[in-house]
mmCIF file of C-alpha atoms in Angstrom:
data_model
loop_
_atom_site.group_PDB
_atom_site.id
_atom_site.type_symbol
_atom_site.label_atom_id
_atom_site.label_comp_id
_atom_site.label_asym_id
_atom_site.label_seq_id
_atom_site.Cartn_x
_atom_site.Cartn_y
_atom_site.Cartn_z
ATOM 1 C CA UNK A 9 137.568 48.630 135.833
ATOM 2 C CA UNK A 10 140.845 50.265 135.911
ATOM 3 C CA UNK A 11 141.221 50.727 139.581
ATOM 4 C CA UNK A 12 140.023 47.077 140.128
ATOM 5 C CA UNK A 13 142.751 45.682 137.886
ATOM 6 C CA UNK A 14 145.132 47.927 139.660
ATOM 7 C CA UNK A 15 144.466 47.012 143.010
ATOM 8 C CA UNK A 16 144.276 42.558 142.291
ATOM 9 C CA UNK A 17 147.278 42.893 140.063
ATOM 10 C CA UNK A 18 150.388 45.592 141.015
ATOM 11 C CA UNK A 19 152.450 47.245 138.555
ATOM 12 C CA UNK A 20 155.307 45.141 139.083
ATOM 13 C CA UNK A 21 153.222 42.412 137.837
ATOM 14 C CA UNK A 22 151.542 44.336 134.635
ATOM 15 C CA UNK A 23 153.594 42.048 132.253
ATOM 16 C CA UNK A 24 151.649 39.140 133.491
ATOM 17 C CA UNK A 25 148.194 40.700 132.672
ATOM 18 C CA UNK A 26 146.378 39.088 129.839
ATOM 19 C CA UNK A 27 145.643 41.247 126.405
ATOM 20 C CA UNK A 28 142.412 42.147 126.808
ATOM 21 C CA UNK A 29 143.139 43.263 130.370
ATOM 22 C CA UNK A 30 146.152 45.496 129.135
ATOM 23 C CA UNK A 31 144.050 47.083 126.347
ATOM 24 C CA UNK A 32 140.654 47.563 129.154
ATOM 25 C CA UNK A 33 143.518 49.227 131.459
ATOM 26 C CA UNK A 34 145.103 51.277 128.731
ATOM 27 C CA UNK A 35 141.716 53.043 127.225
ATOM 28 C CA UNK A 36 140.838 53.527 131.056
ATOM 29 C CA UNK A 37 143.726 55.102 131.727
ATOM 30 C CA UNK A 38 143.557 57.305 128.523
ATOM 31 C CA UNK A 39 139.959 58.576 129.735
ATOM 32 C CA UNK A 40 141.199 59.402 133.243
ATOM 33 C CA UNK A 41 144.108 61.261 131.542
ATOM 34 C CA UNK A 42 141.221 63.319 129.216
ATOM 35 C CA UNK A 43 138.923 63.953 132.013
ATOM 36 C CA UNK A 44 141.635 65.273 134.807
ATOM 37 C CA UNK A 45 142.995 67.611 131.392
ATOM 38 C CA UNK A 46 139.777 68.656 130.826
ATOM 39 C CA UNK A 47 138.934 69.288 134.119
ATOM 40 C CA UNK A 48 142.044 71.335 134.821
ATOM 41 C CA UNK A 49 141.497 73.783 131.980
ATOM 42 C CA UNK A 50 137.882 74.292 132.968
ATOM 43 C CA UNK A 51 139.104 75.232 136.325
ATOM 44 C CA UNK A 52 141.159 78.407 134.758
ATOM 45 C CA UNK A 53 137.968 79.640 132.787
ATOM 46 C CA UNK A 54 135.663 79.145 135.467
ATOM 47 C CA UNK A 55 137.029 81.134 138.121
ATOM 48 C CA UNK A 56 134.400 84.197 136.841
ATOM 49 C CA UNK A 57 131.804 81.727 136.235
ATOM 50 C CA UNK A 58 128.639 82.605 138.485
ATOM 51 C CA UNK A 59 126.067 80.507 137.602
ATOM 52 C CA UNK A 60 125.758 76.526 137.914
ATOM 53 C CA UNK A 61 128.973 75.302 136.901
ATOM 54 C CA UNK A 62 128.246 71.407 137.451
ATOM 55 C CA UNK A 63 125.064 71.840 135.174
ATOM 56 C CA UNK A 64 127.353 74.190 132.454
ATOM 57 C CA UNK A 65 129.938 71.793 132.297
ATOM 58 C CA UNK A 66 127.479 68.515 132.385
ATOM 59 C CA UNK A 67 128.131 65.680 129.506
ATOM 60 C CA UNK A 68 131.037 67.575 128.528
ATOM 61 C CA UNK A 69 132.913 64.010 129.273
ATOM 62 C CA UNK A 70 131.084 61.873 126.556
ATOM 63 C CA UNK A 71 131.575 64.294 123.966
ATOM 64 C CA UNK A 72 134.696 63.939 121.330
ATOM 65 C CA UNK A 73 135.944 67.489 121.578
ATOM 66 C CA UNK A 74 138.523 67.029 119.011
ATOM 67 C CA UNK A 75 137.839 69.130 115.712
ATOM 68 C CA UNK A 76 135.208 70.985 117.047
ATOM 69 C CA UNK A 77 134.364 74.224 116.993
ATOM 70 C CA UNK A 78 132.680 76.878 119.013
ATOM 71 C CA UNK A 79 129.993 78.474 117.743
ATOM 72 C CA UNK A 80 128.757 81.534 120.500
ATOM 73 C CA UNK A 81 124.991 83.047 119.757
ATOM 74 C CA UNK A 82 123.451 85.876 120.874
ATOM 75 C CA UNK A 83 119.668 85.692 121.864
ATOM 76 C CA UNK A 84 119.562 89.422 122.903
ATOM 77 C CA UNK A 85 116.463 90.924 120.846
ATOM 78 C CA UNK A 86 116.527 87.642 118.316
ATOM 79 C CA UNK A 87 113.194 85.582 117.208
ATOM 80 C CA UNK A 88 113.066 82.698 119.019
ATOM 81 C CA UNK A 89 111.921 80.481 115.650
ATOM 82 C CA UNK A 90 114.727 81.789 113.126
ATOM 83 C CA UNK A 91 116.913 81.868 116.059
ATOM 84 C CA UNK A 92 116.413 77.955 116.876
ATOM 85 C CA UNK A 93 116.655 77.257 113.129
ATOM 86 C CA UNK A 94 120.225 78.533 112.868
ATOM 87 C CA UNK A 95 121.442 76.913 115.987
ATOM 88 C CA UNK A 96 119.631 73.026 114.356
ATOM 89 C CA UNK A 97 121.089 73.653 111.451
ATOM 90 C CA UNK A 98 125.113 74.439 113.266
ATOM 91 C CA UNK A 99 124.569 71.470 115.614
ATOM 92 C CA UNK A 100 123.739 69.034 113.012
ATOM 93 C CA UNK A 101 126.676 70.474 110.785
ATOM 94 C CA UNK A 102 124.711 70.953 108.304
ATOM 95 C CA UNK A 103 126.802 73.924 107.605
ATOM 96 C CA UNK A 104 129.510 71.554 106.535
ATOM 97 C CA UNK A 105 130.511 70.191 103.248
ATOM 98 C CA UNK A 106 131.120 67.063 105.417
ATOM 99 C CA UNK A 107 127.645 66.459 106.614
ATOM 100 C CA UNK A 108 125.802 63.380 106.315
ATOM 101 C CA UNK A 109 122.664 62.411 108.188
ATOM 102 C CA UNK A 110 124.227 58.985 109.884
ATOM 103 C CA UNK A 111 127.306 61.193 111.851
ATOM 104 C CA UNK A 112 127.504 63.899 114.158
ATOM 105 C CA UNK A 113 129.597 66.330 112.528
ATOM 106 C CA UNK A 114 127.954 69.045 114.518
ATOM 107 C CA UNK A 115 130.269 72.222 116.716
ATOM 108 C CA UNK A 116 129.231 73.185 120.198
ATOM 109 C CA UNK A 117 126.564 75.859 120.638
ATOM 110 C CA UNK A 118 127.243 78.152 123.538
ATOM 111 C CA UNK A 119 123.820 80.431 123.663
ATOM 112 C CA UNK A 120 123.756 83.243 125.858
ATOM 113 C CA UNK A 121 120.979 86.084 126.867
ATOM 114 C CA UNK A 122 118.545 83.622 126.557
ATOM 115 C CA UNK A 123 116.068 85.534 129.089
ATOM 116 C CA UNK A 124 116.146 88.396 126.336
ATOM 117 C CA UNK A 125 115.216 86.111 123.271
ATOM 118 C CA UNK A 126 111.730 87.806 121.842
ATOM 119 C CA UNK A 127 108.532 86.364 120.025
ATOM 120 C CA UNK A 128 106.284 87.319 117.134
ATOM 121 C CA UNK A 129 102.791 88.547 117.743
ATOM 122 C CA UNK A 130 101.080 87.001 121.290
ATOM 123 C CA UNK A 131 102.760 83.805 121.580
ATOM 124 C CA UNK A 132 104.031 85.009 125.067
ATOM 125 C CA UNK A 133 100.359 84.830 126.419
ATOM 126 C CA UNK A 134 98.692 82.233 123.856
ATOM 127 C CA UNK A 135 101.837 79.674 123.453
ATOM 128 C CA UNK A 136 101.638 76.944 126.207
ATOM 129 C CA UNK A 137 103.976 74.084 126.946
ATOM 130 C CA UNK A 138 101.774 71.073 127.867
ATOM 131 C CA UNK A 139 103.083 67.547 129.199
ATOM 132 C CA UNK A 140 101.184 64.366 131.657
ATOM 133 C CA UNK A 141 102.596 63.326 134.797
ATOM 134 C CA UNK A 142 100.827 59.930 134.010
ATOM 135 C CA UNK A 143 98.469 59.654 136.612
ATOM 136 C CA UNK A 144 94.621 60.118 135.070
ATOM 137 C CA UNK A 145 93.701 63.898 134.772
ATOM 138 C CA UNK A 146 97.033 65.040 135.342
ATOM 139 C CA UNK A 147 97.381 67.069 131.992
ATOM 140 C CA UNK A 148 99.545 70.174 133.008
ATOM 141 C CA UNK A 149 100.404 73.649 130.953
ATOM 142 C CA UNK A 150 102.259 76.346 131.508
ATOM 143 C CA UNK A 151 102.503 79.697 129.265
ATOM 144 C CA UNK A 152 105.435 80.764 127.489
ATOM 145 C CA UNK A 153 105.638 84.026 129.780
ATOM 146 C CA UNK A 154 105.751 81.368 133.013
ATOM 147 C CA UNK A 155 108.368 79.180 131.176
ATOM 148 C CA UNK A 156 110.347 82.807 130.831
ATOM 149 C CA UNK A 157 110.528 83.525 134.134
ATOM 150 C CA UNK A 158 111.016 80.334 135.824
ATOM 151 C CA UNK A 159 113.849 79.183 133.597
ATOM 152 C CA UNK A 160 114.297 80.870 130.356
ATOM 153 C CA UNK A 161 116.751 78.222 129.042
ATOM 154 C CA UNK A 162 114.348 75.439 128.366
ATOM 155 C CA UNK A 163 112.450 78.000 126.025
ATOM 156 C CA UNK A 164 115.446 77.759 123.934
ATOM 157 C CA UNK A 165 116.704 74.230 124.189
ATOM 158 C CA UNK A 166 112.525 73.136 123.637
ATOM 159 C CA UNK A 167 112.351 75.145 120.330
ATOM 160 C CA UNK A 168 115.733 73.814 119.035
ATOM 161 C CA UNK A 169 115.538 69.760 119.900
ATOM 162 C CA UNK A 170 111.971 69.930 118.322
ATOM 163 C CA UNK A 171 113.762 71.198 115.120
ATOM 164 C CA UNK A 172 115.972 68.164 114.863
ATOM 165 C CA UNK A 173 115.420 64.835 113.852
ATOM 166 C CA UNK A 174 114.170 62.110 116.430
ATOM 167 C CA UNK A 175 117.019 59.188 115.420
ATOM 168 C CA UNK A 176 119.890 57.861 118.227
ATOM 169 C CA UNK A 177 122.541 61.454 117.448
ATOM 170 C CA UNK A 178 119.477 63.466 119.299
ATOM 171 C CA UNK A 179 121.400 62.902 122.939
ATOM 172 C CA UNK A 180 124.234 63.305 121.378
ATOM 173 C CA UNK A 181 123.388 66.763 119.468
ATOM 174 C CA UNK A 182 121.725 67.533 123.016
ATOM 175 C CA UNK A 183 125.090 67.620 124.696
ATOM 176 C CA UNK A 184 126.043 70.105 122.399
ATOM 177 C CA UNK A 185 124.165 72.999 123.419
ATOM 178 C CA UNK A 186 125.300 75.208 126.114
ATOM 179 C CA UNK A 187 122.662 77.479 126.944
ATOM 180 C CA UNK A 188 123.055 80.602 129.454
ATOM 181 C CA UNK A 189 120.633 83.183 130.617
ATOM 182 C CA UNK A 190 122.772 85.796 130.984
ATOM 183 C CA UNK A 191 125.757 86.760 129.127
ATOM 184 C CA UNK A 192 128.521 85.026 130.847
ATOM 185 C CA UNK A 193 129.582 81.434 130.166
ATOM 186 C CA UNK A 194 132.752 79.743 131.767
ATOM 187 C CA UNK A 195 134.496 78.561 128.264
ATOM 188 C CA UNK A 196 136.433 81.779 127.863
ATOM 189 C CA UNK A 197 139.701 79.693 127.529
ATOM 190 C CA UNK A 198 138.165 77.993 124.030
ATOM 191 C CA UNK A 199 138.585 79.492 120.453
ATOM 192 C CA UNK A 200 135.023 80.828 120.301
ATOM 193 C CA UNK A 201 133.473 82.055 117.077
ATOM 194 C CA UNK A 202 130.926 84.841 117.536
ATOM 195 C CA UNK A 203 128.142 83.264 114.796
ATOM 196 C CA UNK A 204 126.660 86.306 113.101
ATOM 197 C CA UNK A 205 122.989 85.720 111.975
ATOM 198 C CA UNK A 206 121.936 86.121 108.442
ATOM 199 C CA UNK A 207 119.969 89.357 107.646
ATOM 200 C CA UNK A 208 115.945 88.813 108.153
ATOM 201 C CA UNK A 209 114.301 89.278 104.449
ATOM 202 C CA UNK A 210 110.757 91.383 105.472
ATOM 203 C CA UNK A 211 108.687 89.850 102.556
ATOM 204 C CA UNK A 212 106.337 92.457 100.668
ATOM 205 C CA UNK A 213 103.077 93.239 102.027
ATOM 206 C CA UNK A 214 100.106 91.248 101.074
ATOM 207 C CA UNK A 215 98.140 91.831 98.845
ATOM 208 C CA UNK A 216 94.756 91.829 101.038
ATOM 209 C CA UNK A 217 97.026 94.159 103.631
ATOM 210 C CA UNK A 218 98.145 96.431 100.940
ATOM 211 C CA UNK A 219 94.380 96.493 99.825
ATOM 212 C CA UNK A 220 93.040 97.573 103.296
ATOM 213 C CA UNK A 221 95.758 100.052 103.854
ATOM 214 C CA UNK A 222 94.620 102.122 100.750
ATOM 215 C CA UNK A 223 91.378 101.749 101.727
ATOM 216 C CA UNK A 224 92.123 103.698 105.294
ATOM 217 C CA UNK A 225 93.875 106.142 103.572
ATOM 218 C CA UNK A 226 91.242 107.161 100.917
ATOM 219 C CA UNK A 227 89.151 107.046 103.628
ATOM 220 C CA UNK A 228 91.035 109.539 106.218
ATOM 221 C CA UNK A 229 91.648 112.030 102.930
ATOM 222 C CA UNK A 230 88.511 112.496 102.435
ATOM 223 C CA UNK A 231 87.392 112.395 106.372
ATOM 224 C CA UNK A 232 90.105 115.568 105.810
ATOM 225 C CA UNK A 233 88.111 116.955 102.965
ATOM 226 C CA UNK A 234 84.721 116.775 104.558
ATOM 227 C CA UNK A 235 83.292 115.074 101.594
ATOM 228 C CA UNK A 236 81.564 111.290 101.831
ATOM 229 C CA UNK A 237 80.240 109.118 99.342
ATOM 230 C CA UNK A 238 77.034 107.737 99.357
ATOM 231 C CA UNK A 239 77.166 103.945 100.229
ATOM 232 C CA UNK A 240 76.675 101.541 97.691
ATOM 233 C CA UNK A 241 73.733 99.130 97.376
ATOM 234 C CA UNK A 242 71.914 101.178 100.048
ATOM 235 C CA UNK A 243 67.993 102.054 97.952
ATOM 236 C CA UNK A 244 66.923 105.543 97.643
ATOM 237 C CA UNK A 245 63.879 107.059 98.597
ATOM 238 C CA UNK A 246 61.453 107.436 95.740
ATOM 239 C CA UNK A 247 59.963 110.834 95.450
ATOM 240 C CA UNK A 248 56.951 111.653 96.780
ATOM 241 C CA UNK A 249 54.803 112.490 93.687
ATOM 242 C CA UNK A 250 55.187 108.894 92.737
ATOM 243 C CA UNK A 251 53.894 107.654 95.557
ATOM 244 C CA UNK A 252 51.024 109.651 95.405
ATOM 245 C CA UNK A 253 50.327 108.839 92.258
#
């Protein structure tokens, strides 16, 4: 819009523009201004950048970077589930005094080591991601080890977007997250906060675990001792003068 008005009407004759034309030209011009800024101080950072800096620095445009902070995880030899909880909880700000559920209040989330996130019990075998390609019998899965090694990143992003809420900010709060599978990242020119993740509380042991456990270890002390109880409930012979009898 702002190049067409520039090109039917010169700047000698920007006086003569109506209101609403100055005001369309004006907030163009503004954007170009933010974009070419932004643009430029990317271009310092990203210099060491190796990986796909197009898809890094994607939708970076249509966010409001102005107040934000952020917020840098770690994935190295985290669980993926209390890992994605932390990072739905930052990018909805819900870490905020200033949260409420009709803004997004939320900081950037720069993740990095995703390929060394880890998993609780056999979910890397028995976990599959499933989706339709909408044509009849088309119903497609893939593990979560193949989703690992084809692109590590979507493991993350999948976990964290089916923590939040499914309302119009979910683009938005999409934008936000700035996941790597290694280590480096080209914002290194941005006041980044390492986030430090909240010590894991190991809940006691069951009671039906705690139960068993004894059990094995009566039972190996007296596999050690040579000496075994009779089972219970199991009938005994009955002598043979009764039988006779």
């Amino acid at each position: 819009m702002a190049y067409e008005l520039l090109r039917k009407h010169p700047f000698s004759l920007f006086f003569s523009l109506s209101a609403k034309q100055k005001s369309v030209l004006a907030e163009e011009s503004s954007r170009l201004g933010c974009i070419f800024r932004l643009n430029l101080s990317m271009s310092t950072a990203a210099q060491a950048f190796s990986g796909n800096l197009k898809k890094a620095l994607a939708g970076l445009r249509r966010i409001e970077l102005d107040g934000l902070r952020w917020r840098v995880f770690d994935a190295k030899g985290q669980v993926l589930g209390r890992l994605a909880s932390q990072i739905a909880t930052v990018v909805q700000g819900k870490d905020k005094p200033t949260y409420a559920p009709n803004r997004d209040d939320g900081d950037m989330c720069v993740i990095i080591n995703a390929k060394d996130v880890c998993v609780t019990g056999r979910k890397m075998t028995d976990k599959f991601y499933r989706w339709h390609t909408g044509y009849i019998g088309h119903l497609k899965e893939r593990s979560l080890k193949d989703q690992m090694a084809k692109d590590p990143t979507e493991v993350i992003r999948k976990a964290i977007m089916r923590m939040l809420p499914r309302n119009k900010l979910r683009d938005d709060r999409d934008r936000k997250l700035r996941i790597f599978a290694g280590s480096e990242h080209p914002f290194g020119d941005r006041a980044i906060e390492p986030y430090v993740m909240p010590p894991r509380q190991v809940r006691e042991m069951r009671p039906r675990a705690r139960r068993a456990m004894i059990r094995a270890q009566k039972k190996a002390e007296e596999q050690a001792q040579g000496t075994t109880n009779p089972k219970k409930g199991k009938k005994r012979d009955k002598p043979e003068a009764e039988i006779s009898a």
